Coordinates of C-alpha atoms and ligand atoms in Angstrom, one line a residue:
M1 CA 0.0 0.0 0.0
I2 CA 1.2 3.5 -0.8
I3 CA 0.1 6.7 0.9
V4 CA 0.7 9.8 -1.3
L5 CA 1.1 12.9 0.8
R6 CA 0.1 16.5 -0.1
Q7 CA 2.9 18.8 -1.1
G8 CA 4.4 20.7 1.9
T9 CA 3.4 18.1 4.5
Q10 CA 5.3 18.7 7.7
Q11 CA 7.5 16.1 9.4
K12 CA 5.3 16.2 12.5
E13 CA 2.2 15.1 10.5
I14 CA 4.2 12.3 8.8
D15 CA 5.3 11.1 12.2
Q16 CA 1.7 11.1 13.5
L17 CA 0.5 9.2 10.4
C18 CA 3.3 6.6 10.7
E19 CA 2.3 6.0 14.3
V20 CA -1.3 5.3 13.4
V21 CA -0.4 3.1 10.4
T22 CA 1.9 0.9 12.5
R23 CA -0.9 0.3 15.0
F24 CA -2.7 -1.7 12.4
G25 CA -0.2 -4.5 12.6
N26 CA 3.3 -5.6 11.6
I27 CA 4.0 -2.9 9.1
T28 CA 7.1 -1.0 8.2
V29 CA 6.8 2.5 6.7
N30 CA 9.2 3.5 4.0
P31 CA 9.1 7.2 3.4
V32 CA 10.3 8.4 0.0
I33 CA 10.7 12.1 -0.7
G34 CA 10.8 12.5 -4.5
T35 CA 11.1 15.5 -6.7
D36 CA 7.4 15.7 -7.3
L37 CA 5.9 13.5 -4.7
T38 CA 6.3 12.5 -1.1
I39 CA 5.0 9.0 -0.4
L40 CA 4.9 6.5 2.4
G41 CA 5.4 2.9 1.2
L42 CA 3.8 0.4 3.6
I43 CA 5.4 -3.0 3.7
G44 CA 4.0 -6.0 5.6
D45 CA 0.5 -7.1 6.3
T46 CA -1.6 -4.1 5.3
S47 CA -4.9 -6.1 5.2
Q48 CA -6.0 -4.6 8.5
V49 CA -5.3 -1.0 7.6
D50 CA -8.4 1.0 7.6
P51 CA -8.3 3.4 4.6
T52 CA -10.9 5.7 5.9
Q53 CA -8.9 6.4 9.0
I54 CA -5.8 7.1 6.9
E55 CA -7.7 9.3 4.5
S56 CA -9.0 11.4 7.4
F57 CA -5.5 12.9 7.8
H58 CA -5.4 16.2 6.1
C59 CA -1.9 15.5 4.7
V60 CA -3.1 12.4 2.8
E61 CA -3.8 13.0 -0.9
R62 CA -4.6 9.5 -1.9
I63 CA -4.0 5.8 -1.1
M64 CA -2.9 3.3 -3.7
H65 CA -2.8 -0.5 -3.5
V66 CA 0.3 -2.2 -4.9
A67 CA -0.7 -5.5 -6.5
E68 CA 2.9 -6.6 -7.3
P69 CA 4.7 -8.7 -4.7
Y70 CA 7.9 -6.5 -5.0
K71 CA 7.5 -3.3 -3.0
K72 CA 10.9 -1.6 -2.4
A73 CA 11.9 -2.4 -6.0
N74 CA 8.6 -1.1 -7.3
R75 CA 8.5 2.1 -9.2
S76 CA 5.3 3.2 -7.4
F77 CA 7.2 3.0 -4.1
H78 CA 9.9 5.2 -5.5
P79 CA 8.8 7.3 -8.6
D80 CA 12.3 8.8 -9.3
D81 CA 15.0 6.7 -10.9
T82 CA 17.5 5.3 -8.4
V83 CA 21.1 6.3 -9.0
V84 CA 23.7 3.9 -7.5
D85 CA 27.1 5.2 -6.5
V86 CA 29.8 2.7 -7.4
G87 CA 33.1 3.9 -6.0
G88 CA 32.2 7.5 -7.2
V89 CA 30.7 6.4 -10.5
K90 CA 27.0 7.1 -10.6
V91 CA 25.0 4.3 -12.3
G92 CA 21.6 5.3 -13.5
G93 CA 20.1 8.8 -14.2
S94 CA 20.9 10.6 -17.4
C95 CA 24.4 9.0 -18.1
I96 CA 25.2 5.7 -19.7
T97 CA 27.8 3.7 -17.8
M98 CA 30.1 1.3 -19.7
V99 CA 31.5 -1.7 -17.8
A100 CA 34.3 -3.6 -19.5
G101 CA 36.9 -6.2 -18.8
P102 CA 37.7 -9.9 -19.2
C103 CA 35.5 -12.8 -18.2
S104 CA 38.2 -13.9 -15.8
V105 CA 41.2 -12.3 -14.3
E106 CA 44.2 -14.4 -15.6
S107 CA 47.4 -12.4 -14.7
R108 CA 48.6 -9.0 -13.6
D109 CA 49.6 -8.0 -17.1
Q110 CA 46.3 -9.2 -18.6
I111 CA 44.0 -7.3 -16.1
C112 CA 46.1 -4.2 -15.8
G113 CA 46.6 -3.9 -19.6
I114 CA 42.9 -4.4 -20.3
A115 CA 41.9 -2.0 -17.6
D116 CA 44.1 0.8 -19.1
A117 CA 42.9 0.2 -22.6
V118 CA 39.1 0.2 -21.7
R119 CA 39.6 3.2 -19.5
N120 CA 41.2 5.1 -22.4
S121 CA 38.2 4.3 -24.6
G122 CA 35.8 5.5 -22.0
A123 CA 34.8 2.6 -19.7
S124 CA 33.8 3.7 -16.2
L125 CA 34.0 0.4 -14.4
L126 CA 36.3 -2.6 -14.7
R127 CA 34.9 -6.1 -14.6
G128 CA 36.8 -9.3 -13.9
G129 CA 35.8 -12.7 -12.6
A130 CA 37.9 -14.1 -9.8
F131 CA 35.5 -16.9 -8.8
K132 CA 34.0 -18.5 -11.9
P133 CA 30.7 -20.5 -12.0
R134 CA 31.7 -23.0 -14.7
T135 CA 29.4 -25.7 -16.0
S136 CA 32.3 -28.2 -15.9
P137 CA 34.2 -28.8 -12.7
Y138 CA 37.3 -29.5 -14.9
A139 CA 37.2 -26.0 -16.5
F140 CA 39.2 -23.1 -15.2
Q141 CA 37.5 -21.9 -12.0
G142 CA 39.2 -18.5 -11.6
L143 CA 42.2 -17.3 -9.6
K144 CA 39.9 -16.8 -6.6
Y145 CA 41.5 -14.6 -3.9
E146 CA 44.6 -14.0 -6.0
G147 CA 42.3 -12.8 -8.7
L148 CA 40.8 -10.2 -6.3
E149 CA 44.3 -9.0 -5.4
L150 CA 45.1 -8.5 -9.1
L151 CA 41.8 -6.7 -9.7
K152 CA 42.7 -4.3 -6.8
E153 CA 46.1 -3.6 -8.5
A154 CA 44.3 -2.9 -11.8
R155 CA 41.9 -0.5 -9.9
K156 CA 45.0 1.3 -8.5
T157 CA 46.8 1.6 -11.8
S158 CA 43.7 2.4 -14.0
G159 CA 41.6 4.3 -11.4
L160 CA 38.5 2.3 -12.4
P161 CA 36.2 1.0 -9.6
I162 CA 35.9 -2.8 -9.9
V163 CA 33.1 -5.3 -10.1
S164 CA 33.5 -9.1 -9.5
E165 CA 31.2 -12.0 -8.9
I166 CA 30.6 -13.5 -5.5
M167 CA 29.6 -17.2 -5.4
S168 CA 29.4 -18.0 -1.7
P169 CA 28.1 -16.0 1.3
Y170 CA 31.3 -17.1 3.1
D171 CA 33.3 -14.7 1.0
L172 CA 31.2 -11.7 1.8
D173 CA 33.7 -10.1 4.2
R174 CA 36.4 -10.3 1.6
F175 CA 34.2 -8.9 -1.1
M176 CA 33.1 -6.0 1.2
E177 CA 36.8 -5.1 1.6
D178 CA 38.0 -5.7 -2.0
V179 CA 35.4 -4.7 -4.6
D180 CA 33.3 -1.7 -5.3
L181 CA 30.3 -3.5 -6.8
I182 CA 29.4 -7.1 -5.9
Q183 CA 28.1 -9.2 -8.8
V184 CA 25.5 -11.9 -8.2
G185 CA 25.7 -14.2 -11.3
A186 CA 22.7 -15.6 -13.2
R187 CA 23.2 -19.0 -11.5
N188 CA 22.9 -17.4 -8.0
M189 CA 20.0 -15.1 -8.7
Q190 CA 17.8 -17.2 -6.5
N191 CA 20.4 -18.1 -3.9
F192 CA 18.3 -16.6 -1.2
D193 CA 20.8 -17.1 1.6
L194 CA 23.3 -15.1 -0.4
L195 CA 20.7 -12.4 -1.3
R196 CA 19.7 -12.1 2.4
Q197 CA 23.4 -11.6 3.4
L198 CA 23.8 -9.0 0.7
G199 CA 20.8 -7.2 2.1
R200 CA 22.6 -6.7 5.4
V201 CA 25.6 -4.9 4.0
R202 CA 26.1 -1.5 2.6
K203 CA 27.7 -2.1 -0.8
P204 CA 26.1 -1.9 -4.3
V205 CA 25.0 -5.2 -5.8
L206 CA 24.9 -6.0 -9.5
L207 CA 22.1 -8.6 -9.8
K208 CA 22.1 -10.6 -13.1
R209 CA 18.9 -12.1 -14.4
G210 CA 18.7 -15.9 -13.8
L211 CA 19.0 -18.3 -16.7
S212 CA 15.3 -18.9 -16.9
A213 CA 13.9 -16.2 -14.6
T214 CA 10.8 -14.2 -15.3
I215 CA 11.0 -10.5 -14.8
E216 CA 8.9 -10.8 -11.7
E217 CA 11.2 -13.5 -10.2
W218 CA 14.2 -11.2 -10.9
L219 CA 12.6 -8.3 -9.2
M220 CA 11.7 -10.5 -6.2
S221 CA 15.4 -11.3 -5.9
A222 CA 16.2 -7.6 -5.9
E223 CA 13.5 -7.3 -3.2
Y224 CA 15.3 -9.9 -1.0
I225 CA 18.4 -7.6 -1.0
M226 CA 16.4 -4.4 -0.6
A227 CA 14.2 -5.9 2.2
G228 CA 17.3 -6.2 4.3
G229 CA 18.0 -2.5 3.9
N230 CA 20.5 -2.5 1.1
E231 CA 18.8 -0.5 -1.6
Q232 CA 21.8 -0.1 -3.9
V233 CA 20.8 -2.7 -6.5
I234 CA 21.6 -2.6 -10.2
L235 CA 19.9 -5.1 -12.5
C236 CA 21.6 -6.7 -15.4
E237 CA 19.9 -8.5 -18.3
R238 CA 22.2 -11.2 -19.6
G239 CA 19.9 -13.3 -21.8
I240 CA 17.6 -16.1 -21.0
R241 CA 17.1 -19.8 -22.1
T242 CA 14.7 -20.2 -25.0
F243 CA 14.3 -22.9 -27.7
E244 CA 16.9 -21.0 -29.9
T245 CA 20.3 -22.6 -30.0
Y246 CA 22.1 -20.4 -32.5
T247 CA 23.0 -17.9 -29.7
R248 CA 24.2 -18.9 -26.3
N249 CA 21.1 -17.2 -24.8
T250 CA 18.3 -15.1 -26.1
L251 CA 19.1 -11.5 -25.1
D252 CA 15.8 -10.1 -23.9
I253 CA 16.2 -6.4 -24.8
S254 CA 12.5 -6.0 -24.2
A255 CA 13.2 -6.5 -20.5
V256 CA 14.8 -3.0 -20.4
P257 CA 11.7 -1.0 -21.0
V258 CA 9.7 -3.4 -18.8
I259 CA 12.1 -2.9 -15.9
K260 CA 12.0 0.8 -16.5
R261 CA 8.3 0.8 -16.2
L262 CA 8.0 -1.6 -13.2
S263 CA 11.0 -0.5 -11.2
H264 CA 13.2 2.5 -10.4
L265 CA 16.4 0.5 -10.3
P266 CA 19.1 1.0 -12.9
V267 CA 19.4 -1.7 -15.5
L268 CA 22.5 -2.8 -17.5
V269 CA 22.6 -5.2 -20.4
D270 CA 25.3 -7.9 -21.0
P271 CA 25.5 -8.6 -24.7
S272 CA 28.5 -10.9 -24.3
H273 CA 26.7 -13.6 -22.3
G274 CA 23.5 -12.6 -23.9
T275 CA 24.7 -13.8 -27.3
G276 CA 27.9 -15.8 -26.8
K277 CA 29.2 -14.4 -30.1
R278 CA 31.7 -11.6 -30.3
W279 CA 30.4 -10.3 -33.6
M280 CA 27.0 -9.7 -32.0
V281 CA 28.3 -7.6 -29.2
S282 CA 28.3 -4.3 -31.1
P283 CA 24.8 -4.5 -32.6
M284 CA 23.3 -5.6 -29.3
T285 CA 25.1 -2.9 -27.3
K286 CA 23.6 -0.3 -29.7
A287 CA 20.1 -2.0 -29.3
A288 CA 20.4 -1.9 -25.5
I289 CA 21.2 1.8 -25.4
A290 CA 18.5 2.6 -27.9
A291 CA 16.0 0.6 -25.7
G292 CA 16.9 2.7 -22.6
A293 CA 19.5 0.7 -20.7
D294 CA 21.6 2.6 -18.1
G295 CA 24.7 0.9 -19.3
V296 CA 26.3 -2.1 -20.9
M297 CA 28.7 -4.7 -19.5
I298 CA 31.1 -6.1 -22.1
E299 CA 33.7 -8.9 -22.0
V300 CA 37.0 -7.5 -23.4
H301 CA 40.2 -9.6 -23.7
N302 CA 43.6 -8.7 -25.1
D303 CA 43.9 -12.1 -26.7
P304 CA 40.4 -13.6 -27.1
Q305 CA 41.6 -16.7 -29.0
H306 CA 43.6 -17.8 -25.9
A307 CA 41.2 -16.6 -23.1
L308 CA 40.8 -19.0 -20.3
C309 CA 37.0 -18.4 -20.3
D310 CA 34.5 -17.1 -22.8
G311 CA 37.0 -16.2 -25.6
Q312 CA 34.4 -16.7 -28.3
Q313 CA 32.2 -13.9 -26.9
S314 CA 35.1 -11.5 -25.9
I315 CA 36.0 -8.5 -28.1
T316 CA 39.4 -6.9 -28.3
P317 CA 40.2 -3.5 -26.8
D318 CA 40.2 -2.0 -30.4
T319 CA 36.7 -3.3 -31.1
F320 CA 35.6 -1.9 -27.7
D321 CA 37.0 1.5 -28.7
E322 CA 35.0 1.4 -32.0
I323 CA 31.8 0.5 -30.0
M324 CA 32.4 3.4 -27.6
R325 CA 32.6 5.8 -30.5
D326 CA 29.4 4.5 -32.2
I327 CA 27.3 4.5 -29.0
R328 CA 27.8 8.2 -28.3
I329 CA 25.7 9.0 -31.3
I330 CA 23.0 6.5 -30.2
A331 CA 23.0 7.8 -26.7
K332 CA 22.5 11.3 -27.9
A333 CA 19.6 10.2 -30.1
V334 CA 17.8 8.9 -27.0
G335 CA 18.5 11.9 -24.9
R336 CA 21.4 10.3 -22.9
E337 CA 25.1 10.8 -22.7
V338 CA 27.9 8.2 -22.3
R339 CA 30.1 8.9 -19.3
G340 CA 33.8 8.9 -19.8
Ligands
PEP401 C1 29.9 -13.3 -15.8 O1 29.4 -12.1 -15.9 O2 31.1 -13.5 -15.7 C2 29.0 -14.4 -15.8 C3 29.4 -15.6 -15.4 O3 27.7 -14.1 -16.2 P1 26.3 -14.8 -15.9 O4 26.2 -15.0 -14.5 O5 25.4 -13.8 -16.5 O6 26.4 -16.1 -16.7
MN402 MN1 32.0 -14.8 -19.0

């Protein structure tokens, strides 16, 4: 349930109203002061709330019922777009943020070299997997803690904040220390223990869409994190399983305008995992920006033929540079600007 307040409502009136509302049961009140509206979002069992009593308050303009199961992630709870600060880089709002880097951190030279190259082309954040969720237990699993150390070195030399995937809640303390944005991969989108733990910390989370997750399931996973008090969530569309086998996944570009309508959270697109083919990364990046994405995350490797993971979908720093030039025109056409 949402209570929309009249403009100019005093804090004293809000406090009185909150007190009455919480008397109706186990309800938490989430006040949001937006540019045009001040609203109180009610979370919990609102079935006992008496609307006539609420409406009798002079400061109440109207009451709305929220049918969707996600509340904190719901745009009606937070009409303005959320902007998430990742180590000083603001994700969401009018700027488009480009995230680039290898699928996996492989060596100091590799990660630091790629970091400098993508920064020079205009990337704002550096990605790099240290813990890799591989389908085969015999495949390269990542450099793990050593990978995080190398990422930190690359952050120092390039100045780019870093994003890396967490696979286990046991590593949370380490990720809190080491990275600027904690990635939850597609395979862990419904690891509810992990999501709950991430809800308790104060660090931005990049939540990728699950392999076969509906948009509502994806938003409910964001809700898990937000329900714990961590509202710094960025969503990432990375393709879903369909009957099509030509591409690795089917990149659901239509999810971007849907998310923008249903939620206030920023949304990125990952055309690398979304297609599995390097020649599709450029057209899908352009499509993502045209569709309203807040940014794109791309796998970039200095030597894709010999990459230890996902070489077939990785582009070179030169191709990334070309993409960066092309997208500035598209961003402008849709009223946005590419940061960097
Ligand atoms: C990744 O970004 O490195 C990754 C493993 O992606 P996803 O979880 O989307 O498969
Ligand atoms: Mn990958």
